[in-house]
């Protein structure tokens, strides 16, 4: 028998693959459910813009051809919408693929990545897979401690610091001033990668302006996703916004034509929609407030969020509560699986569902006490 593990790069040998668990269809079948509300992955539950779906469908007629021009068209449209030069925009098949490509670009054995202890799990995973040493910093009070991150980056002579803003799973937002101080405090040779997958849900005036940092030549790479606010998770589309020199490096690491035509067409249509982001941000914020208010009415504490999810304190073991909710047709993310035991992360959906879910969470917590 071939020992494949021994043949693999040593940095991969002890890593376990991400297991999304049973599919939603399998869960429905196993539990005898007609419906399952998918509130566990922070997908969009408000519906992607019809224009994006129409554009994707129309583009299928060109399926026989590599997406040559489509790439440039999407990049130009995204750059225009973001207000950055097109050569700073790097398309990819999802933010996840950019996270992996950036790790492959800046990390290798002998290098170090700094990661907050409570954040999106992929950063530590891809950093370790690249062979880097991964150093974690605590996340006190559910807010990223950027001062501690920069201090750790200095003391460890780190090459990459991963910052998720708004942070998953907490929903907290980095203050613009804290970001500026953080950048100034990074050691030479260190790249700050800011994953802004949820940034479109945050109020524009509250955000750190990292696109400006990129254009001004600071060591910052920004990642955005089309899976969340634009509702295109199934098409897989994301962009990095970075210095053109990073674009060239990513072109070495990423395979050519790695985004499909349907995704590029949908993305181009989505970024061109007048007022969509503002409307969707307001809709999600209203439903998010409704969820938090309902949880409060039921005696549960939840955390302020700038994203399309809310972290709620259960005060009991999250596993059994999430299992009980699942049995009732509501799939939420158990806190244990995102380094926040005793909590649950709930994706924001239209208000009537939020009201029902808050009541169900409270009932199950009551039962578990
Ligand atoms: C912080 C963060 N980044 C990236 C992603 C994945 O984005 P994409 O679907 O564009 O790969 C997620 C998905 O949940 C996420 O939470």
Coordinates of C-alpha atoms in Angstrom, one line a residue, residues 39-232:
X39 CA -29.1 29.7 9.6
X40 CA -25.7 28.2 10.2
X41 CA -23.5 29.5 7.4
X42 CA -24.3 33.2 7.1
X43 CA -25.6 32.8 3.5
X44 CA -28.0 35.4 2.1
X45 CA -31.6 34.7 3.0
X46 CA -33.0 37.8 1.4
X47 CA -32.5 36.7 -2.2
X48 CA -29.8 37.6 -4.7
X49 CA -30.6 40.4 -7.1
X50 CA -32.6 39.1 -10.1
X51 CA -30.3 41.0 -12.5
X52 CA -27.4 39.0 -11.3
X53 CA -29.2 35.7 -11.8
X54 CA -30.4 36.7 -15.3
X55 CA -26.8 37.8 -16.2
X56 CA -25.4 34.4 -15.0
X57 CA -28.1 32.5 -17.0
X58 CA -27.5 34.5 -20.2
X59 CA -23.7 33.9 -19.9
X60 CA -24.2 30.2 -20.1
X61 CA -24.4 30.5 -23.9
X62 CA -20.6 31.2 -23.8
X63 CA -19.9 28.2 -21.7
X64 CA -17.7 26.7 -24.4
X65 CA -15.1 29.5 -24.1
X66 CA -12.6 30.4 -21.4
X67 CA -13.6 33.5 -19.5
X68 CA -11.0 35.8 -21.0
X69 CA -12.7 39.1 -21.6
X70 CA -15.3 38.3 -18.9
X71 CA -12.5 38.5 -16.4
X72 CA -11.4 42.0 -17.4
X73 CA -15.0 43.2 -17.7
X74 CA -15.8 42.0 -14.2
X75 CA -12.6 43.5 -12.8
X76 CA -13.3 46.9 -14.4
X77 CA -16.9 46.9 -13.0
X78 CA -15.8 45.9 -9.5
X79 CA -13.0 48.4 -9.5
X80 CA -15.4 51.1 -10.6
X81 CA -17.9 50.2 -7.8
X82 CA -15.1 50.1 -5.2
X83 CA -13.4 53.3 -6.4
X84 CA -10.0 51.6 -6.9
X85 CA -7.9 51.1 -10.1
X86 CA -8.7 47.9 -12.0
X87 CA -5.1 46.6 -11.6
X88 CA -5.8 46.5 -7.8
X89 CA -8.7 44.1 -8.2
X90 CA -8.0 40.3 -8.2
X91 CA -11.0 38.1 -8.9
X92 CA -11.1 34.5 -7.5
X93 CA -13.6 31.7 -6.9
X94 CA -14.7 32.9 -3.5
X95 CA -13.0 34.7 -0.6
X96 CA -11.9 31.3 0.7
X97 CA -9.7 30.8 -2.4
X98 CA -8.1 34.1 -1.8
X99 CA -7.4 33.3 1.8
X100 CA -5.6 30.1 0.6
X101 CA -3.8 31.9 -2.2
X102 CA -2.5 34.6 0.1
X103 CA -1.2 32.0 2.6
X104 CA 0.6 30.3 -0.3
X105 CA 2.0 33.7 -1.4
X106 CA 3.3 35.0 1.9
X107 CA 3.8 31.9 4.1
X108 CA 6.1 28.8 4.2
X109 CA 8.0 26.8 6.8
X110 CA 10.1 29.2 8.9
X111 CA 7.5 32.0 8.6
X112 CA 4.9 33.0 11.1
X113 CA 1.2 34.0 11.0
X114 CA -0.6 35.7 13.8
X115 CA -4.4 34.9 14.2
X116 CA -6.9 36.0 16.7
X117 CA -8.1 33.1 18.9
X118 CA -11.8 33.7 18.0
X119 CA -12.2 34.3 14.3
X120 CA -12.8 32.5 11.0
X121 CA -11.1 29.1 11.2
X122 CA -9.7 29.1 7.7
X123 CA -6.8 31.5 8.4
X124 CA -5.1 29.2 10.9
X125 CA -5.8 26.2 8.7
X126 CA -4.3 27.6 5.5
X127 CA -1.4 29.1 7.4
X128 CA -0.5 25.8 8.9
X129 CA -1.0 24.0 5.6
X130 CA 1.5 26.4 4.1
X131 CA 3.9 25.2 6.7
X132 CA 4.0 28.4 8.8
X133 CA 4.0 28.7 12.6
X134 CA 0.6 29.9 13.8
X135 CA 0.4 32.1 16.8
X136 CA -2.9 33.0 18.4
X137 CA -3.8 36.1 20.4
X138 CA -6.8 36.2 22.9
X139 CA -10.0 38.0 21.9
X140 CA -11.1 39.7 25.2
X141 CA -14.7 40.8 25.4
X142 CA -15.5 39.6 21.9
X143 CA -13.6 42.5 20.2
X144 CA -10.4 42.0 18.3
X145 CA -7.5 43.4 20.3
X146 CA -5.5 45.1 17.5
X147 CA -2.9 46.4 19.9
X148 CA -2.2 42.9 21.1
X149 CA -2.2 41.6 17.5
X150 CA 0.4 44.2 16.4
X151 CA 2.5 43.6 19.6
X152 CA 2.5 39.8 18.9
X153 CA 3.3 40.4 15.3
X154 CA 6.4 42.4 16.5
X155 CA 7.5 40.0 19.1
X156 CA 7.1 37.0 16.7
X157 CA 8.5 38.9 13.7
X158 CA 5.3 37.7 11.9
X159 CA 4.9 37.7 8.1
X160 CA 1.1 37.8 8.1
X161 CA -1.6 39.0 10.5
X162 CA -5.1 37.9 9.7
X163 CA -7.9 40.3 10.6
X164 CA -11.5 39.5 9.9
X165 CA -13.6 42.7 10.0
X166 CA -16.5 42.4 10.9
X167 CA -15.3 39.4 12.8
X168 CA -16.8 36.0 12.4
X169 CA -18.3 34.7 14.7
X170 CA -18.7 37.7 17.0
X171 CA -19.9 40.4 14.5
X172 CA -17.7 43.1 16.0
X173 CA -16.2 45.9 13.9
X174 CA -12.7 47.3 14.1
X175 CA -12.6 51.0 15.0
X176 CA -10.9 53.1 12.2
X177 CA -8.5 54.7 14.7
X178 CA -7.6 51.3 16.2
X179 CA -6.8 50.1 12.6
X180 CA -4.6 53.0 11.8
X181 CA -2.6 52.5 15.1
X182 CA -2.4 48.8 14.3
X183 CA -1.0 49.3 10.9
X184 CA 1.6 51.8 12.2
X185 CA 2.6 49.2 14.8
X186 CA 3.3 46.3 12.5
X187 CA 6.9 45.1 12.1
X188 CA 8.6 45.5 8.7
X189 CA 8.0 42.5 6.4
X190 CA 4.5 41.9 7.8
X191 CA 1.3 41.8 5.6
X192 CA -2.1 42.6 7.1
X193 CA -4.7 40.6 5.4
X194 CA -8.2 42.0 6.1
X195 CA -11.1 39.7 5.3
X196 CA -14.0 42.0 4.7
X197 CA -16.5 39.3 3.7
X198 CA -19.2 40.9 5.8
X199 CA -18.1 44.6 5.4
X200 CA -21.0 45.5 3.1
X201 CA -23.4 45.0 6.1
X202 CA -21.5 47.6 8.3
X203 CA -22.5 51.3 8.1
X204 CA -20.0 53.0 5.7
X205 CA -19.0 55.8 8.2
X206 CA -18.1 53.2 10.9
X207 CA -15.6 51.3 8.7
X208 CA -11.8 51.5 8.5
X209 CA -10.9 52.7 5.0
X210 CA -8.6 49.9 3.9
X211 CA -9.1 50.5 0.2
X212 CA -7.4 53.8 0.8
X213 CA -4.6 52.0 2.6
X214 CA -4.1 49.7 -0.4
X215 CA -4.1 52.6 -2.9
X216 CA -1.6 54.5 -0.7
X217 CA 0.8 51.5 -0.8
X218 CA 0.5 50.2 2.8
X219 CA 1.1 46.5 3.4
X220 CA -2.6 45.7 3.4
X221 CA -4.6 43.2 1.3
X222 CA -8.4 43.3 1.5
X223 CA -10.7 40.5 0.6
X224 CA -14.4 40.8 -0.3
X225 CA -16.9 38.1 -0.9
X226 CA -20.0 38.0 -3.2
X227 CA -21.4 35.2 -1.1
X228 CA -22.9 37.3 1.6
X229 CA -24.6 40.7 0.7
X230 CA -25.0 39.7 -3.0
X231 CA -26.3 36.2 -2.2
X232 CA -24.1 34.4 -4.7

